[in-house]
mmCIF file of C-alpha atoms in Angstrom:
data_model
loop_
_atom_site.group_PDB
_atom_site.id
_atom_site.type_symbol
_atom_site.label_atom_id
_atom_site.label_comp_id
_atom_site.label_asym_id
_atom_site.label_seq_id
_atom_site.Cartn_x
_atom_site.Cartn_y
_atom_site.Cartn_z
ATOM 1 C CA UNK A 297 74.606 120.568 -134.737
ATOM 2 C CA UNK A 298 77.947 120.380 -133.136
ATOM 3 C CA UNK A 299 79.758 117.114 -133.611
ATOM 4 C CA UNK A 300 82.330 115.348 -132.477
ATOM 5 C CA UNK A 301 85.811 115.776 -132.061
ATOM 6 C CA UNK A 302 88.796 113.747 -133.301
ATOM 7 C CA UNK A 303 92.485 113.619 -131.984
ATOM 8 C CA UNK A 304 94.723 114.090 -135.077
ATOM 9 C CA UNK A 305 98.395 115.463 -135.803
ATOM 10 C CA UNK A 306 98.017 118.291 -137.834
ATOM 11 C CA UNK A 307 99.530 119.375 -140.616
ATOM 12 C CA UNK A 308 98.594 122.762 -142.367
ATOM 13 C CA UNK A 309 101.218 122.707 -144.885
ATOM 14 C CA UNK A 310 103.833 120.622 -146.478
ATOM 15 C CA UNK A 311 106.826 122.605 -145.185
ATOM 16 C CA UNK A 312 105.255 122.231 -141.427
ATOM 17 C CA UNK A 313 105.547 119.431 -139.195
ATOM 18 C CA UNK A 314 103.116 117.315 -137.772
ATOM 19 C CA UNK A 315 101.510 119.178 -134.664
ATOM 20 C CA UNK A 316 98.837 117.170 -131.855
ATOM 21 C CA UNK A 317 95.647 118.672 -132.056
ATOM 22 C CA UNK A 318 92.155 118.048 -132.261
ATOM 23 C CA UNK A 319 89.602 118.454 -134.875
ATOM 24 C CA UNK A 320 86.276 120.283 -134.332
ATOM 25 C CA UNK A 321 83.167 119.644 -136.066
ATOM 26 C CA UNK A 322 80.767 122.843 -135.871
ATOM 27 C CA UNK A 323 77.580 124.290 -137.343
ATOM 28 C CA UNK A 324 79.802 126.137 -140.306
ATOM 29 C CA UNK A 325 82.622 124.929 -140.411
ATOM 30 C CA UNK A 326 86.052 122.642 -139.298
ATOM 31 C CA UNK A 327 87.928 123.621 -136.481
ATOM 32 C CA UNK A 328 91.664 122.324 -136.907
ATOM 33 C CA UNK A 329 93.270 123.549 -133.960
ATOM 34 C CA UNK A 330 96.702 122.868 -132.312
ATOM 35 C CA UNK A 331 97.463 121.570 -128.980
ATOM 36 C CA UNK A 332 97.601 123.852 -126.005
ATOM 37 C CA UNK A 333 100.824 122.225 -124.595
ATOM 38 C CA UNK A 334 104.197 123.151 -126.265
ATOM 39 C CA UNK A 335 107.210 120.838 -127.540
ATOM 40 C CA UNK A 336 108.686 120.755 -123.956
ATOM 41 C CA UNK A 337 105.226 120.163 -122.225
ATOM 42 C CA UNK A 338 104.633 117.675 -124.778
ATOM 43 C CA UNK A 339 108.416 116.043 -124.639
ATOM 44 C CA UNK A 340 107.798 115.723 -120.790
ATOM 45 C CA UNK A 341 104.508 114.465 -120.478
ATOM 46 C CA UNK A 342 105.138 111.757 -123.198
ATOM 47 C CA UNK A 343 108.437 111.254 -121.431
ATOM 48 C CA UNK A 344 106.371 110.857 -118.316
ATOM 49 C CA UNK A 345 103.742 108.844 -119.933
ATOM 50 C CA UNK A 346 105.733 106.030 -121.571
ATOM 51 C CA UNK A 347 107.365 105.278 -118.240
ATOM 52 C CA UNK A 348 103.940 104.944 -116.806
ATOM 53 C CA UNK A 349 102.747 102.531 -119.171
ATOM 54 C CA UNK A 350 100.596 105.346 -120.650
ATOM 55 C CA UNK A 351 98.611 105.665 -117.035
ATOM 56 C CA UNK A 352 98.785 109.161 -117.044
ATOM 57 C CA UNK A 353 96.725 109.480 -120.605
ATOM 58 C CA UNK A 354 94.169 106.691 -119.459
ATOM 59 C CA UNK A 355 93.691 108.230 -116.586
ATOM 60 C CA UNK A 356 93.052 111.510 -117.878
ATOM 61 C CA UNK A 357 95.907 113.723 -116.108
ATOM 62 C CA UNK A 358 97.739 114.442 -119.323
ATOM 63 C CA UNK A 359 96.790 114.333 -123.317
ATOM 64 C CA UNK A 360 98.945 115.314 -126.230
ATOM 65 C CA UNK A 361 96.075 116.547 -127.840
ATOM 66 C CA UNK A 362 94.643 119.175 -124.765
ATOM 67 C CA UNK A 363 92.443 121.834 -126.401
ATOM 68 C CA UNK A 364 88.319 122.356 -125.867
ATOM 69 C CA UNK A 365 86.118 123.366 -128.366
ATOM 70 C CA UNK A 366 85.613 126.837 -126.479
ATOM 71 C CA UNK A 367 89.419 127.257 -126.417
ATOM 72 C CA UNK A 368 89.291 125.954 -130.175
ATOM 73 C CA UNK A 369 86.834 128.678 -131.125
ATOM 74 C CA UNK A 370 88.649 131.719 -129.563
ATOM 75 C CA UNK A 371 92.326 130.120 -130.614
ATOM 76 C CA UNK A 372 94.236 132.576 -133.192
ATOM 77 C CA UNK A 373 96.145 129.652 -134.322
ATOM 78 C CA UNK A 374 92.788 127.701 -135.256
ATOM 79 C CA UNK A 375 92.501 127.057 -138.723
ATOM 80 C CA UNK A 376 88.922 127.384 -139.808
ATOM 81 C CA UNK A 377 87.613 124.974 -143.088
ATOM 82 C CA UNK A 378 84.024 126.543 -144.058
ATOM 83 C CA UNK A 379 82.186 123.232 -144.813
ATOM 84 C CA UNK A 380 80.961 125.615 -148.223
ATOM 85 C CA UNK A 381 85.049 125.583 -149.210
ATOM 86 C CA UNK A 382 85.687 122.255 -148.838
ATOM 87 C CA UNK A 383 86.315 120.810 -152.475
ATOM 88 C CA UNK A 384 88.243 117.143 -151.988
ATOM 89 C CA UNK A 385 89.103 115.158 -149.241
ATOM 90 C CA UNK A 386 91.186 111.868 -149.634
ATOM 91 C CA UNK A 387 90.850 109.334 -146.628
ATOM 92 C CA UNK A 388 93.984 106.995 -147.335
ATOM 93 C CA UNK A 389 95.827 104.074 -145.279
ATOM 94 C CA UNK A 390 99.577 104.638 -145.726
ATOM 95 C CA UNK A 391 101.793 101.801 -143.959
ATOM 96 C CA UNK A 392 102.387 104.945 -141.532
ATOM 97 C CA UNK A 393 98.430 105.182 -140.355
ATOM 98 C CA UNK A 394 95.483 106.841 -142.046
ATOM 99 C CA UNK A 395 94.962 110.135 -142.905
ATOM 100 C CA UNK A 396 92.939 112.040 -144.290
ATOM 101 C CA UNK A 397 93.779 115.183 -146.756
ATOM 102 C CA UNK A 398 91.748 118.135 -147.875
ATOM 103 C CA UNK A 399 91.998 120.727 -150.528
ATOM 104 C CA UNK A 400 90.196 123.713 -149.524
ATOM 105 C CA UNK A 401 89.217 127.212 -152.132
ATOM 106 C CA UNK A 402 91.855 129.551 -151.162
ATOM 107 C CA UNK A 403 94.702 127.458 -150.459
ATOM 108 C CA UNK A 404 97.185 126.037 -152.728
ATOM 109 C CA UNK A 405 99.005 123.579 -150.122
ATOM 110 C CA UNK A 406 96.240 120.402 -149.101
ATOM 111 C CA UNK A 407 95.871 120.196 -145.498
ATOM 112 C CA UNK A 408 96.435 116.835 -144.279
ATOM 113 C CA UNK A 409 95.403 115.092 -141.147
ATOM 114 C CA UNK A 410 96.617 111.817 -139.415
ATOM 115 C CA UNK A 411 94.929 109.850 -136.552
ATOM 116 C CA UNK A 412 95.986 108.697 -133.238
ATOM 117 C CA UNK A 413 93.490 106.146 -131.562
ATOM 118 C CA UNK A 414 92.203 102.819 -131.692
ATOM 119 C CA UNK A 415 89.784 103.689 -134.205
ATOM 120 C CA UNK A 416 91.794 105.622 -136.473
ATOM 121 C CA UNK A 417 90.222 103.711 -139.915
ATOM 122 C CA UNK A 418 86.532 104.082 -138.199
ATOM 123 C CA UNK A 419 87.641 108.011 -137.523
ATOM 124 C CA UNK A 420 89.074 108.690 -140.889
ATOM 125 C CA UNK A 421 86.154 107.511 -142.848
ATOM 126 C CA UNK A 422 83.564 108.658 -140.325
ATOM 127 C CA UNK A 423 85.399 112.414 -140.609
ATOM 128 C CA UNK A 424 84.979 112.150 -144.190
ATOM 129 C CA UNK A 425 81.699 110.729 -144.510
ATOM 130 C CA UNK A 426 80.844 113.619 -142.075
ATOM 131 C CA UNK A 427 82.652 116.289 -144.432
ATOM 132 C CA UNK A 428 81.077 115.150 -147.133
ATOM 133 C CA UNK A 429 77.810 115.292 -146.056
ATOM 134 C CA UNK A 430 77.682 118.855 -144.349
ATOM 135 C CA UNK A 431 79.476 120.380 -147.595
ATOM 136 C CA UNK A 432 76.609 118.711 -149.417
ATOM 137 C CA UNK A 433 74.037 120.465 -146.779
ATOM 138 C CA UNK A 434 75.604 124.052 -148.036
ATOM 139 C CA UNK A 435 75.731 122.901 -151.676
ATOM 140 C CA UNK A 436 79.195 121.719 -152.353
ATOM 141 C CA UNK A 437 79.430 118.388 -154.116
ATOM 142 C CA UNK A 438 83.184 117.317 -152.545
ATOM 143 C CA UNK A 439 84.989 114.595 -154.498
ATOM 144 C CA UNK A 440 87.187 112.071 -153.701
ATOM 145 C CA UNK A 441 91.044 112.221 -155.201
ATOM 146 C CA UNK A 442 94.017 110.168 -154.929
ATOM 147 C CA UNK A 443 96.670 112.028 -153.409
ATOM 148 C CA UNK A 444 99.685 109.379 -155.047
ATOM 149 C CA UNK A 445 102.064 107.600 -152.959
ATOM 150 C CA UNK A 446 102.590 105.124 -150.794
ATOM 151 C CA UNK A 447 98.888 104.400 -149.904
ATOM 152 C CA UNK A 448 95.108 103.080 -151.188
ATOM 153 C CA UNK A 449 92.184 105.075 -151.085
ATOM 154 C CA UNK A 450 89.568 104.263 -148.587
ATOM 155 C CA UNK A 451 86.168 103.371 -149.369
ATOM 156 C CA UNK A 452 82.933 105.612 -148.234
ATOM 157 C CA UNK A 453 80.562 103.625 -149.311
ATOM 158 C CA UNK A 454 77.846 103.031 -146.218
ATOM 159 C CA UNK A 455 77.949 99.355 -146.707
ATOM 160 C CA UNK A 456 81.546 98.983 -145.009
#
């Protein structure tokens, strides 16, 4: 029951700063892992990329975001959200993008997740809709907060 995964720019904690990565849905649980390439990787290949007209990325020679599921599930630096822990999300649009913020048992800090696509208010709904639902499969009822600031709430209703 493996699902999909979503580029996003994580952020763990509020004192960290925004990090590419992708997001793995599994049988158990969220996969939040970090990039494979470091800053100067990163710094060079975007470098590289912009002056390309983003060729590189379309073509598939270089991503931000570079990390497999298999590396994902091996990673040290993978932070692992058991769908059973999961106890709010908040999908928001912020003038900056959308993201999407969870509050997991055993942290204090929310973990907070912003998209990078195309799609990014059909990825941050679908991720929560999907979050939702497989907390509700291992008998968490996750609710919906407002996190405050500069942004509204997103609707999960199906109908959308």
């Amino acid at each position: 029951m493996d699902g999909p995964s979503y580029d996003v720019l994580l952020r763990p904690s509020p004192g960290e700063s925004a990090r590419p990565g992708r997001a793995f849905l599994t049988d158990d649980a969220l996969l939040l892992t970090p990039s494979r390439h470091g800053r100067f990787t990163r710094l060079v290949g975007d470098a590289v990329d912009g002056l390309l007209a983003g060729l590189p990325e379309s073509l598939g020679l270089y991503s931000p975001h570079a990390v497999s599921r298999t590396e994902a599930t091996h990673d040290p630096e993978t932070l692992r959200v058991r769908y059973a822990d999961l106890r709010a999300l908040a999908p928001v649009v912020r003038p900056t993008g959308f993201t999407l913020s969870l509050r997991v048992d055993g942290r204090e800090e929310e973990i907070r997740l912003r998209f990078r696509s195309a799609e990014e208010r059909d990825e941050t709904v679908g991720l929560a809709r999907e979050l939702r639902a497989r907390a509700r499969e291992a008998g968490v009822e996750v609710a919906v907060y407002d996190p405050g600031g500069r942004g509204r709430l997103l609707s999960l209703a199906e109908s959308e």
